[in-house]
Amino acid sequence: MGQTGEVTTTDGPRELTVGMGAGGLATADMVLNIGPQHPATHGVLRLRIVVDGERIITAEPVVGYMHRGAEKLFEVRDYRQIIVLANRHDWLSAFANELGVVLGVEQMLGLEVPERAVWARTLLAELNRVLNHLMFLGSYPLELGAITPIFYAFREREELQAVMEEASGGRMHYMFNRVGGLKEDLPAGWLDRVTHAVRAVRGRLPDLEALISGNEILEARTRGIGLLSPEAVAAYGVSGPIARASGVDMDLRRDAPYLAYPELFAPGGPGRVVTRTAGDCLARLEVLLEQVHVSLDLADACVERMRSLPQGPVNVRLPKVLKVPEGDLYTATENPLGFNGYYLVSRGEKTPWRLKLRSASFNNIGVLRELLPGALISDMVAILGSTFFVVGDIDK
Amino acid sequence: MSPAVEVLVRTVAVLAAFLVLPLLVGQTEHKVMAHMQGRLGPMYAGGFHGWAQLVADGVKFAQKEDVTPAAADRPVFRLAPAVGLVPYLVALAAVPLSPGLVGADAPASAVLVLAATAVGILGTLMAGWASANKYSLLGAMRAAAQLLSYELPLVLAVASVCLAAGSLSLTAIAGAWSPWWLLWQLPGAFVFLVAAVAELQRPPFDMPVADSELVFGAYTEYTGLRFAFFLLAEYAGIVLMSLLFAVLYLGGWKGPLSGDLGWLWTLLKGFVVSVLVIWMRVAWPRLREDQLQRLAWLGLVPLALLQLALTGVWVVATA
Amino acid sequence: MATVDLPLPRLGVGAETAPRPIKVVLNWGRRYSLWVFNFGLACCAIEFIAASMARHDFIRLGVIPFAPGPRQADLMVVSGTVTDKMAPAVRRLYDQMPEPKYVISFGACSNSGGPYWDSYCVTKGVDTVVPVDVYVPGCPPRPEALLQGIIKLQEKIASESLSSKGMRAKYGGHRAATAAEVTRPLVAPPTREVVGG
């Protein structure tokens, strides 16, 4: 709203002719501006849509309101400082964002990361995934008019944030990854508290699920709405839960494993890739719900494994001035919202020459152009919410 | 008491009820909703459990700048809140709390109440049209569409009760009520409740205001007291519909010790219905406008007609 | 760009005619009824939401987060990075709020640009665009910090003496905005050919 919406009084053609009913009345399409500040765009996405009554004829996402120039700033930060900015583009998956940077730098340096750190990273990444999904499981019903689920979701988020904070010191931006490992070892007794928190969250999750997946109205609003075909997924480079809800069975944790995922996603392991074939809003929501369960299982498995690991270092000593050898490398990780890639080009300096960011949400909202035409304005809210985007991840 | 004084007393009493009861419902909504969501709700305004939150809201709204958008249709824009509010005041005056306690005992009060509440929607339409805002316009159009879907089932459901009681007076209807009606008029009661919630534009039928889609719909451009009037109209509507439900379907003042405390029974039953309306807001998402139409024409109208037929047959058979 | 004169703010009837003792009551009303409009821009918006949830719950303080638009709001919380592209919208929405209105700048980015202090496209603090009453530091600040900021604002409101005269003085007797901030031509439809429909 705000920026938008008003029928204005300036000169120029007034193309808005409103007519009720069909037949003799001349009608015209109305251009409606959604955003950049609108409750449904959670953040500052802007959509320019043309509507006939309430039916959308064309839709165009207008991005860039949140562009903070992170990629350019990467070039004047050294490899330790980059992490600060890297974890902020998708503010719901800060830990996963950090990972991509450090994994790439470590690979270019040829560093061997201690096993303890690998498992701890995996654990924290999965907890981060749960945090991210819980946010959307709360905010999506909110956009459809159900105000209560978000309160349930945040109760679980606070539970998990408490353990994340105990380890890293941050509630959202953890800054816990370092090139070569983690900032410091995990606190004593922390693993027990993780187990406890995971158990508590898993125990209360049915409350949230009953409000979401057990609700007829929510189902009526989402089933068959916003159908996304596997072809469109491929054409637009959609990834993550949205792609998997359209039956595209693709998950980097299994397909191009990093961290401890080869073991977790091995046959018989707790990891599995959640897919649906319907491709509608409901399927996307269901994928998210089930992924929470999978991630909680993975977290449990990581905790178990970490208990059996011997004490030892969680990072490696680095030189004071960290220079990455000349070369380039693309590192992709499975962020909660989809593929998150960093293309790092180094010229042997202490700062990258270029660090290109491939973020999941940017591609995911591109497909809105395909999804929105033909839908109603109410459906637009349902579709927009179900593309699970973070505006910072779109605009970088 | 001379007639003039009586009119004055009645007017003041109705006005007081009109100002106090919606605030009570509003405060209940704050607290009930909060506790259902694991929160506390307002705690500081007024000291004890934030009892004065809505008073503070009122005091604040009275101080706000009164903005009329430059492009708005000025007189219509400024008149709309009154059009939205006054009908509920008129309607509330005709709802009896007990046989002797009614603001204005009209002979056909059921018709009067339904007619008056139907006018209230005009305020929303005026507001949406006059705001010169596309979102407001969409909200108003949704409100108009919604009007079509709930008005008929509402009238049919009330007609059934009137038929059963053999009167159009609310006092007489509640007088004729017996516990057997709870079962006999159940479909009608259900239709009435659903249609009433749709008329009030409360979740799950709050598409015309839809804060996450249309940013408050027709009320988008309203500030200060004018906005507060719309809010008051919403809660006065809840009060009215709840009391109406209590009188029509729950026997109004009938209950143990109903001799002197009958009015308390009516209020109590109405309060329970209000809590139910609040509960719906906490529990459910919002339907789509076309889904409401579908529900109304394929569900509510046939059900109401069925109820009407059932009532008619029974009344003729037992007459 | 051409500027447009906006009408100078006028308080509602209640505040204008009230005698002095009533002003205490008026201040009390404003203090405990802060309908908040969340200008959620970035990471901080999540912590703002966390502050409205059950654990921290600023609704206790009378901060009601049910105002989706600026017209009904008394308090604007700017949470997150204000970019140069977004800044006009922030200003515009601020102008759409009715007086008396308050602004909390939540987080390092909206205070000063934060970690994006050397970015080419980030506004270095929202106070370059709108007047700010309370700054909450942190990146992002904890929800508790927002609660403290709200309490600070409430203390400020309680000791305020409000009058249309004073409010107009704040604008220097002249409230103007660029034409683009108050109104703008109808948005052209997307140029792309019609898809589906």
PDB file of N, CA and C in Angstrom, chain A residues 1-3 6 8 10 13 15 31 33 36-37 43-44 48 50 57-58 60 63-69 72-73 77 85 88 91 135 150-151 154 157-158 165 171-173 369 373, chain C residues 37-43 46-47 49-50 53 55-56 70 81 83 85-86 92-93 96 115-121 139-140 142-143 183-190 192 194-195:
ATOM      1  N   MET A   1       0.844  -1.191   0.000  1.00  0.00           N
ATOM      2  CA  MET A   1       0.000   0.000   0.000  1.00  0.00           C
ATOM      3  C   MET A   1       0.862   1.215   0.000  1.00  0.00           C
ATOM      4  N   GLY A   2       0.315   2.313   0.433  1.00  0.00           N
ATOM      5  CA  GLY A   2       1.155   3.480   0.563  1.00  0.00           C
ATOM      6  C   GLY A   2       1.495   4.070  -0.769  1.00  0.00           C
ATOM      7  N   GLN A   3       2.665   3.732  -1.216  1.00  0.00           N
ATOM      8  CA  GLN A   3       3.164   4.165  -2.508  1.00  0.00           C
ATOM      9  C   GLN A   3       2.105   3.962  -3.589  1.00  0.00           C
ATOM     10  N   GLU A   6      -3.705   4.542  -4.653  1.00  0.00           N
ATOM     11  CA  GLU A   6      -4.601   5.662  -4.850  1.00  0.00           C
ATOM     12  C   GLU A   6      -4.887   5.894  -6.323  1.00  0.00           C
ATOM     13  N   THR A   8      -5.124   8.531  -8.745  1.00  0.00           N
ATOM     14  CA  THR A   8      -4.477   9.818  -8.576  1.00  0.00           C
ATOM     15  C   THR A   8      -5.184  10.901  -9.372  1.00  0.00           C
ATOM     16  N   THR A  10      -3.463  13.507 -10.946  1.00  0.00           N
ATOM     17  CA  THR A  10      -2.618  14.273 -11.842  1.00  0.00           C
ATOM     18  C   THR A  10      -3.176  14.228 -13.264  1.00  0.00           C
ATOM     19  N   PRO A  13      -4.004  10.660 -19.014  1.00  0.00           N
ATOM     20  CA  PRO A  13      -5.222   9.899 -19.280  1.00  0.00           C
ATOM     21  C   PRO A  13      -5.667   9.137 -18.048  1.00  0.00           C
ATOM     22  N   GLU A  15      -7.262   6.087 -17.215  1.00  0.00           N
ATOM     23  CA  GLU A  15      -7.701   4.891 -17.927  1.00  0.00           C
ATOM     24  C   GLU A  15      -8.665   4.059 -17.097  1.00  0.00           C
ATOM     25  N   VAL A  31      -4.887  -1.057 -13.357  1.00  0.00           N
ATOM     26  CA  VAL A  31      -3.520  -1.376 -12.971  1.00  0.00           C
ATOM     27  C   VAL A  31      -3.420  -1.201 -11.466  1.00  0.00           C
ATOM     28  N   ASN A  33      -1.049  -1.530  -8.078  1.00  0.00           N
ATOM     29  CA  ASN A  33       0.308  -1.599  -7.587  1.00  0.00           C
ATOM     30  C   ASN A  33       0.302  -2.292  -6.242  1.00  0.00           C
ATOM     31  N   PRO A  36       5.638  -1.117  -2.873  1.00  0.00           N
ATOM     32  CA  PRO A  36       6.632  -1.925  -2.171  1.00  0.00           C
ATOM     33  C   PRO A  36       6.345  -2.146  -0.688  1.00  0.00           C
ATOM     34  N   GLN A  37       5.340  -1.473  -0.145  1.00  0.00           N
ATOM     35  CA  GLN A  37       5.025  -1.753   1.254  1.00  0.00           C
ATOM     36  C   GLN A  37       3.596  -2.239   1.310  1.00  0.00           C
ATOM     37  N   GLY A  43       7.885  -7.613   3.362  1.00  0.00           N
ATOM     38  CA  GLY A  43       9.094  -6.928   2.978  1.00  0.00           C
ATOM     39  C   GLY A  43       8.725  -5.977   1.881  1.00  0.00           C
ATOM     40  N   VAL A  44       9.599  -5.789   0.960  1.00  0.00           N
ATOM     41  CA  VAL A  44       9.387  -4.710   0.024  1.00  0.00           C
ATOM     42  C   VAL A  44       9.436  -5.174  -1.422  1.00  0.00           C
ATOM     43  N   ARG A  48       3.429  -5.219 -10.068  1.00  0.00           N
ATOM     44  CA  ARG A  48       2.545  -4.373 -10.856  1.00  0.00           C
ATOM     45  C   ARG A  48       1.612  -5.317 -11.588  1.00  0.00           C
ATOM     46  N   VAL A  50      -2.166  -6.110 -13.613  1.00  0.00           N
ATOM     47  CA  VAL A  50      -3.315  -5.586 -14.322  1.00  0.00           C
ATOM     48  C   VAL A  50      -4.479  -6.496 -14.006  1.00  0.00           C
ATOM     49  N   ILE A  57      -4.650 -10.194 -14.993  1.00  0.00           N
ATOM     50  CA  ILE A  57      -4.363 -10.462 -16.401  1.00  0.00           C
ATOM     51  C   ILE A  57      -2.857 -10.595 -16.608  1.00  0.00           C
ATOM     52  N   THR A  58      -2.122  -9.621 -16.138  1.00  0.00           N
ATOM     53  CA  THR A  58      -0.663  -9.759 -16.188  1.00  0.00           C
ATOM     54  C   THR A  58      -0.096  -9.336 -14.846  1.00  0.00           C
ATOM     55  N   GLU A  60       3.782  -8.349 -12.979  1.00  0.00           N
ATOM     56  CA  GLU A  60       5.202  -8.137 -13.169  1.00  0.00           C
ATOM     57  C   GLU A  60       5.842  -7.815 -11.823  1.00  0.00           C
ATOM     58  N   VAL A  63      11.621  -5.629  -8.713  1.00  0.00           N
ATOM     59  CA  VAL A  63      12.522  -5.903  -7.595  1.00  0.00           C
ATOM     60  C   VAL A  63      13.516  -4.759  -7.437  1.00  0.00           C
ATOM     61  N   GLY A  64      14.288  -4.821  -6.371  1.00  0.00           N
ATOM     62  CA  GLY A  64      15.364  -3.857  -6.210  1.00  0.00           C
ATOM     63  C   GLY A  64      15.169  -2.897  -5.054  1.00  0.00           C
ATOM     64  N   TYR A  65      14.019  -2.937  -4.387  1.00  0.00           N
ATOM     65  CA  TYR A  65      13.806  -2.009  -3.282  1.00  0.00           C
ATOM     66  C   TYR A  65      14.662  -2.364  -2.074  1.00  0.00           C
ATOM     67  N   MET A  66      15.168  -3.599  -2.073  1.00  0.00           N
ATOM     68  CA  MET A  66      15.961  -4.026  -0.924  1.00  0.00           C
ATOM     69  C   MET A  66      17.421  -4.230  -1.344  1.00  0.00           C
ATOM     70  N   HIS A  67      17.762  -3.747  -2.530  1.00  0.00           N
ATOM     71  CA  HIS A  67      19.121  -3.985  -3.017  1.00  0.00           C
ATOM     72  C   HIS A  67      20.113  -3.212  -2.168  1.00  0.00           C
ATOM     73  N   ARG A  68      21.033  -3.953  -1.534  1.00  0.00           N
ATOM     74  CA  ARG A  68      21.975  -3.305  -0.623  1.00  0.00           C
ATOM     75  C   ARG A  68      23.396  -3.380  -1.139  1.00  0.00           C
ATOM     76  N   GLY A  69      23.548  -3.932  -2.329  1.00  0.00           N
ATOM     77  CA  GLY A  69      24.868  -3.946  -2.944  1.00  0.00           C
ATOM     78  C   GLY A  69      25.862  -4.857  -2.253  1.00  0.00           C
ATOM     79  N   LYS A  72      28.998  -6.066  -4.256  1.00  0.00           N
ATOM     80  CA  LYS A  72      30.060  -5.064  -4.425  1.00  0.00           C
ATOM     81  C   LYS A  72      30.840  -4.903  -3.121  1.00  0.00           C
ATOM     82  N   LEU A  73      30.107  -4.968  -2.008  1.00  0.00           N
ATOM     83  CA  LEU A  73      30.776  -4.805  -0.716  1.00  0.00           C
ATOM     84  C   LEU A  73      31.689  -5.988  -0.411  1.00  0.00           C
ATOM     85  N   ARG A  77      35.814  -6.401   1.406  1.00  0.00           N
ATOM     86  CA  ARG A  77      35.903  -7.026   2.726  1.00  0.00           C
ATOM     87  C   ARG A  77      36.855  -8.217   2.597  1.00  0.00           C
ATOM     88  N   LEU A  85      28.365  -9.995   5.956  1.00  0.00           N
ATOM     89  CA  LEU A  85      27.387  -9.569   4.954  1.00  0.00           C
ATOM     90  C   LEU A  85      26.701 -10.765   4.324  1.00  0.00           C
ATOM     91  N   ARG A  88      23.488 -12.070   5.764  1.00  0.00           N
ATOM     92  CA  ARG A  88      22.345 -11.172   5.898  1.00  0.00           C
ATOM     93  C   ARG A  88      21.435 -11.112   4.674  1.00  0.00           C
ATOM     94  N   TRP A  91      17.765 -13.430   5.562  1.00  0.00           N
ATOM     95  CA  TRP A  91      17.904 -13.288   7.007  1.00  0.00           C
ATOM     96  C   TRP A  91      17.234 -14.405   7.780  1.00  0.00           C
ATOM     97  N   MET A 135       9.075 -20.104  10.340  1.00  0.00           N
ATOM     98  CA  MET A 135       8.655 -18.737  10.036  1.00  0.00           C
ATOM     99  C   MET A 135       7.600 -18.738   8.929  1.00  0.00           C
ATOM    100  N   ILE A 150       0.974 -18.308  13.578  1.00  0.00           N
ATOM    101  CA  ILE A 150       2.278 -17.670  13.721  1.00  0.00           C
ATOM    102  C   ILE A 150       2.701 -17.610  15.185  1.00  0.00           C
ATOM    103  N   PHE A 151       1.738 -17.524  16.087  1.00  0.00           N
ATOM    104  CA  PHE A 151       2.095 -17.509  17.500  1.00  0.00           C
ATOM    105  C   PHE A 151       2.627 -18.879  17.920  1.00  0.00           C
ATOM    106  N   PHE A 154       6.143 -19.248  16.408  1.00  0.00           N
ATOM    107  CA  PHE A 154       7.197 -18.490  17.088  1.00  0.00           C
ATOM    108  C   PHE A 154       7.538 -19.061  18.450  1.00  0.00           C
ATOM    109  N   ARG A 157      10.073 -21.399  17.481  1.00  0.00           N
ATOM    110  CA  ARG A 157      11.268 -20.685  17.043  1.00  0.00           C
ATOM    111  C   ARG A 157      12.074 -20.199  18.240  1.00  0.00           C
ATOM    112  N   GLU A 158      11.385 -19.661  19.233  1.00  0.00           N
ATOM    113  CA  GLU A 158      12.101 -19.162  20.411  1.00  0.00           C
ATOM    114  C   GLU A 158      12.850 -20.303  21.106  1.00  0.00           C
ATOM    115  N   GLU A 165      21.413 -19.551  20.095  1.00  0.00           N
ATOM    116  CA  GLU A 165      22.039 -18.385  20.704  1.00  0.00           C
ATOM    117  C   GLU A 165      23.074 -18.810  21.740  1.00  0.00           C
ATOM    118  N   ARG A 171      20.902 -14.355  17.846  1.00  0.00           N
ATOM    119  CA  ARG A 171      19.567 -14.916  17.672  1.00  0.00           C
ATOM    120  C   ARG A 171      19.253 -15.154  16.203  1.00  0.00           C
ATOM    121  N   MET A 172      19.813 -14.303  15.354  1.00  0.00           N
ATOM    122  CA  MET A 172      19.521 -14.466  13.928  1.00  0.00           C
ATOM    123  C   MET A 172      20.779 -14.604  13.094  1.00  0.00           C
ATOM    124  N   HIS A 173      21.701 -13.675  13.297  1.00  0.00           N
ATOM    125  CA  HIS A 173      22.918 -13.689  12.500  1.00  0.00           C
ATOM    126  C   HIS A 173      24.014 -14.290  13.358  1.00  0.00           C
ATOM    127  N   ARG A 369       5.380 -14.464 -12.682  1.00  0.00           N
ATOM    128  CA  ARG A 369       4.790 -14.025 -13.946  1.00  0.00           C
ATOM    129  C   ARG A 369       3.952 -15.108 -14.582  1.00  0.00           C
ATOM    130  N   PRO A 373      -1.069 -14.724 -13.580  1.00  0.00           N
ATOM    131  CA  PRO A 373      -2.142 -14.438 -14.523  1.00  0.00           C
ATOM    132  C   PRO A 373      -3.240 -15.484 -14.456  1.00  0.00           C
TER     133      PRO A 373
ATOM    134  N   PHE C  37       2.664   0.632  12.939  1.00  0.00           N
ATOM    135  CA  PHE C  37       2.785   0.275  11.530  1.00  0.00           C
ATOM    136  C   PHE C  37       4.223  -0.175  11.328  1.00  0.00           C
ATOM    137  N   ASN C  38       4.386  -1.446  11.000  1.00  0.00           N
ATOM    138  CA  ASN C  38       5.736  -1.985  10.902  1.00  0.00           C
ATOM    139  C   ASN C  38       6.276  -1.787   9.503  1.00  0.00           C
ATOM    140  N   PHE C  39       7.265  -0.917   9.390  1.00  0.00           N
ATOM    141  CA  PHE C  39       7.929  -0.798   8.105  1.00  0.00           C
ATOM    142  C   PHE C  39       9.012  -1.867   8.070  1.00  0.00           C
ATOM    143  N   GLY C  40       8.604  -3.094   7.800  1.00  0.00           N
ATOM    144  CA  GLY C  40       9.530  -4.220   7.870  1.00  0.00           C
ATOM    145  C   GLY C  40      10.356  -4.296   6.602  1.00  0.00           C
ATOM    146  N   LEU C  41      11.622  -4.007   6.723  1.00  0.00           N
ATOM    147  CA  LEU C  41      12.451  -3.952   5.531  1.00  0.00           C
ATOM    148  C   LEU C  41      13.425  -5.109   5.447  1.00  0.00           C
ATOM    149  N   ALA C  42      13.961  -5.551   6.558  1.00  0.00           N
ATOM    150  CA  ALA C  42      14.997  -6.574   6.456  1.00  0.00           C
ATOM    151  C   ALA C  42      15.004  -7.428   7.718  1.00  0.00           C
ATOM    152  N   CYS C  43      16.180  -7.904   8.048  1.00  0.00           N
ATOM    153  CA  CYS C  43      16.345  -8.842   9.153  1.00  0.00           C
ATOM    154  C   CYS C  43      15.610  -8.383  10.407  1.00  0.00           C
ATOM    155  N   ILE C  46      12.088  -9.362  11.366  1.00  0.00           N
ATOM    156  CA  ILE C  46      11.823 -10.651  12.005  1.00  0.00           C
ATOM    157  C   ILE C  46      11.884 -10.500  13.518  1.00  0.00           C
ATOM    158  N   GLU C  47      12.839  -9.714  13.986  1.00  0.00           N
ATOM    159  CA  GLU C  47      12.914  -9.499  15.427  1.00  0.00           C
ATOM    160  C   GLU C  47      11.756  -8.633  15.903  1.00  0.00           C
ATOM    161  N   ILE C  49       8.773  -8.887  14.631  1.00  0.00           N
ATOM    162  CA  ILE C  49       7.681  -9.860  14.748  1.00  0.00           C
ATOM    163  C   ILE C  49       7.857 -10.677  16.024  1.00  0.00           C
ATOM    164  N   ALA C  50       9.110 -11.063  16.291  1.00  0.00           N
ATOM    165  CA  ALA C  50       9.366 -11.832  17.510  1.00  0.00           C
ATOM    166  C   ALA C  50       8.933 -11.035  18.738  1.00  0.00           C
ATOM    167  N   MET C  53       5.320 -11.396  19.439  1.00  0.00           N
ATOM    168  CA  MET C  53       4.826 -12.744  19.723  1.00  0.00           C
ATOM    169  C   MET C  53       4.777 -13.006  21.226  1.00  0.00           C
ATOM    170  N   ARG C  55       6.352 -14.597  23.514  1.00  0.00           N
ATOM    171  CA  ARG C  55       7.448 -14.531  24.458  1.00  0.00           C
ATOM    172  C   ARG C  55       7.693 -13.097  24.935  1.00  0.00           C
ATOM    173  N   HIS C  56       7.674 -12.155  24.020  1.00  0.00           N
ATOM    174  CA  HIS C  56       8.010 -10.772  24.379  1.00  0.00           C
ATOM    175  C   HIS C  56       6.765  -9.883  24.447  1.00  0.00           C
ATOM    176  N   PRO C  70      -0.805   3.045   6.890  1.00  0.00           N
ATOM    177  CA  PRO C  70      -0.319   4.176   7.669  1.00  0.00           C
ATOM    178  C   PRO C  70      -1.436   5.046   8.249  1.00  0.00           C
ATOM    179  N   THR C  81      17.067  -2.199   6.622  1.00  0.00           N
ATOM    180  CA  THR C  81      17.865  -1.323   5.785  1.00  0.00           C
ATOM    181  C   THR C  81      16.980  -0.476   4.882  1.00  0.00           C
ATOM    182  N   THR C  83      16.913   1.595   1.686  1.00  0.00           N
ATOM    183  CA  THR C  83      17.752   1.830   0.522  1.00  0.00           C
ATOM    184  C   THR C  83      17.311   3.128  -0.152  1.00  0.00           C
ATOM    185  N   LYS C  85      16.364   3.502  -3.027  1.00  0.00           N
ATOM    186  CA  LYS C  85      15.164   3.276  -3.833  1.00  0.00           C
ATOM    187  C   LYS C  85      13.915   3.267  -2.969  1.00  0.00           C
ATOM    188  N   MET C  86      14.093   2.844  -1.726  1.00  0.00           N
ATOM    189  CA  MET C  86      12.942   2.713  -0.835  1.00  0.00           C
ATOM    190  C   MET C  86      12.654   4.000  -0.081  1.00  0.00           C
ATOM    191  N   ARG C  92       6.919   8.922   2.089  1.00  0.00           N
ATOM    192  CA  ARG C  92       5.541   9.040   1.647  1.00  0.00           C
ATOM    193  C   ARG C  92       4.588   8.415   2.657  1.00  0.00           C
ATOM    194  N   LEU C  93       4.959   7.265   3.163  1.00  0.00           N
ATOM    195  CA  LEU C  93       4.093   6.630   4.145  1.00  0.00           C
ATOM    196  C   LEU C  93       4.085   7.391   5.456  1.00  0.00           C
ATOM    197  N   GLN C  96       1.695  10.074   5.123  1.00  0.00           N
ATOM    198  CA  GLN C  96       0.306   9.626   5.124  1.00  0.00           C
ATOM    199  C   GLN C  96      -0.222   9.353   6.526  1.00  0.00           C
ATOM    200  N   PRO C 115      25.931  -2.315   8.815  1.00  0.00           N
ATOM    201  CA  PRO C 115      27.013  -2.995   8.101  1.00  0.00           C
ATOM    202  C   PRO C 115      27.098  -2.587   6.628  1.00  0.00           C
ATOM    203  N   TYR C 116      26.073  -1.873   6.162  1.00  0.00           N
ATOM    204  CA  TYR C 116      26.103  -1.430   4.767  1.00  0.00           C
ATOM    205  C   TYR C 116      26.521   0.039   4.689  1.00  0.00           C
ATOM    206  N   TRP C 117      27.337   0.459   5.653  1.00  0.00           N
ATOM    207  CA  TRP C 117      27.701   1.879   5.733  1.00  0.00           C
ATOM    208  C   TRP C 117      28.409   2.365   4.484  1.00  0.00           C
ATOM    209  N   ASP C 118      29.095   1.459   3.764  1.00  0.00           N
ATOM    210  CA  ASP C 118      29.811   1.912   2.571  1.00  0.00           C
ATOM    211  C   ASP C 118      29.159   1.430   1.293  1.00  0.00           C
ATOM    212  N   SER C 119      27.889   1.075   1.372  1.00  0.00           N
ATOM    213  CA  SER C 119      27.208   0.631   0.160  1.00  0.00           C
ATOM    214  C   SER C 119      26.771   1.824  -0.683  1.00  0.00           C
ATOM    215  N   TYR C 120      26.714   1.601  -1.976  1.00  0.00           N
ATOM    216  CA  TYR C 120      26.363   2.694  -2.880  1.00  0.00           C
ATOM    217  C   TYR C 120      24.876   2.965  -2.926  1.00  0.00           C
ATOM    218  N   CYS C 121      24.059   2.076  -2.342  1.00  0.00           N
ATOM    219  CA  CYS C 121      22.621   2.224  -2.541  1.00  0.00           C
ATOM    220  C   CYS C 121      21.843   2.226  -1.231  1.00  0.00           C
ATOM    221  N   CYS C 139      22.103  -5.299  15.770  1.00  0.00           N
ATOM    222  CA  CYS C 139      22.103  -5.750  14.380  1.00  0.00           C
ATOM    223  C   CYS C 139      21.827  -7.237  14.321  1.00  0.00           C
ATOM    224  N   PRO C 140      20.601  -7.677  14.367  1.00  0.00           N
ATOM    225  CA  PRO C 140      19.437  -6.888  14.765  1.00  0.00           C
ATOM    226  C   PRO C 140      19.343  -6.783  16.276  1.00  0.00           C
ATOM    227  N   ARG C 142      17.804  -7.157  19.970  1.00  0.00           N
ATOM    228  CA  ARG C 142      16.942  -8.193  20.552  1.00  0.00           C
ATOM    229  C   ARG C 142      15.549  -7.610  20.757  1.00  0.00           C
ATOM    230  N   PRO C 143      14.535  -8.480  20.813  1.00  0.00           N
ATOM    231  CA  PRO C 143      13.180  -7.965  21.057  1.00  0.00           C
ATOM    232  C   PRO C 143      13.095  -7.159  22.347  1.00  0.00           C
ATOM    233  N   THR C 183       1.573  12.371  -4.744  1.00  0.00           N
ATOM    234  CA  THR C 183       0.711  11.872  -5.809  1.00  0.00           C
ATOM    235  C   THR C 183       1.587  11.545  -6.996  1.00  0.00           C
ATOM    236  N   ARG C 184       1.114  10.683  -7.832  1.00  0.00           N
ATOM    237  CA  ARG C 184       1.883  10.424  -9.037  1.00  0.00           C
ATOM    238  C   ARG C 184       0.964   9.852 -10.095  1.00  0.00           C
ATOM    239  N   PRO C 185       1.372   9.926 -11.320  1.00  0.00           N
ATOM    240  CA  PRO C 185       0.479   9.502 -12.380  1.00  0.00           C
ATOM    241  C   PRO C 185       0.156   8.021 -12.275  1.00  0.00           C
ATOM    242  N   LEU C 186      -0.888   7.635 -12.942  1.00  0.00           N
ATOM    243  CA  LEU C 186      -1.257   6.228 -12.951  1.00  0.00           C
ATOM    244  C   LEU C 186      -0.106   5.386 -13.469  1.00  0.00           C
ATOM    245  N   VAL C 187       0.050   4.234 -12.878  1.00  0.00           N
ATOM    246  CA  VAL C 187       1.129   3.348 -13.281  1.00  0.00           C
ATOM    247  C   VAL C 187       0.794   2.735 -14.630  1.00  0.00           C
ATOM    248  N   ALA C 188       1.768   2.753 -15.509  1.00  0.00           N
ATOM    249  CA  ALA C 188       1.546   2.155 -16.822  1.00  0.00           C
ATOM    250  C   ALA C 188       1.517   0.646 -16.685  1.00  0.00           C
ATOM    251  N   PRO C 189       0.679   0.000 -17.460  1.00  0.00           N
ATOM    252  CA  PRO C 189       0.659  -1.459 -17.390  1.00  0.00           C
ATOM    253  C   PRO C 189       1.963  -2.045 -17.906  1.00  0.00           C
ATOM    254  N   PRO C 190       2.300  -3.246 -17.466  1.00  0.00           N
ATOM    255  CA  PRO C 190       3.530  -3.867 -17.955  1.00  0.00           C
ATOM    256  C   PRO C 190       3.508  -3.966 -19.470  1.00  0.00           C
ATOM    257  N   ARG C 192       4.943  -6.147 -21.300  1.00  0.00           N
ATOM    258  CA  ARG C 192       5.017  -7.504 -21.810  1.00  0.00           C
ATOM    259  C   ARG C 192       3.655  -7.941 -22.350  1.00  0.00           C
ATOM    260  N   VAL C 194       0.340 -10.106 -23.167  1.00  0.00           N
ATOM    261  CA  VAL C 194      -0.552 -10.744 -22.216  1.00  0.00           C
ATOM    262  C   VAL C 194      -0.274 -12.248 -22.154  1.00  0.00           C
ATOM    263  N   VAL C 195      -0.090 -12.733 -20.944  1.00  0.00           N
ATOM    264  CA  VAL C 195       0.106 -14.160 -20.754  1.00  0.00           C
ATOM    265  C   VAL C 195      -1.146 -14.715 -20.129  1.00  0.00           C
TER     266      VAL C 195
END
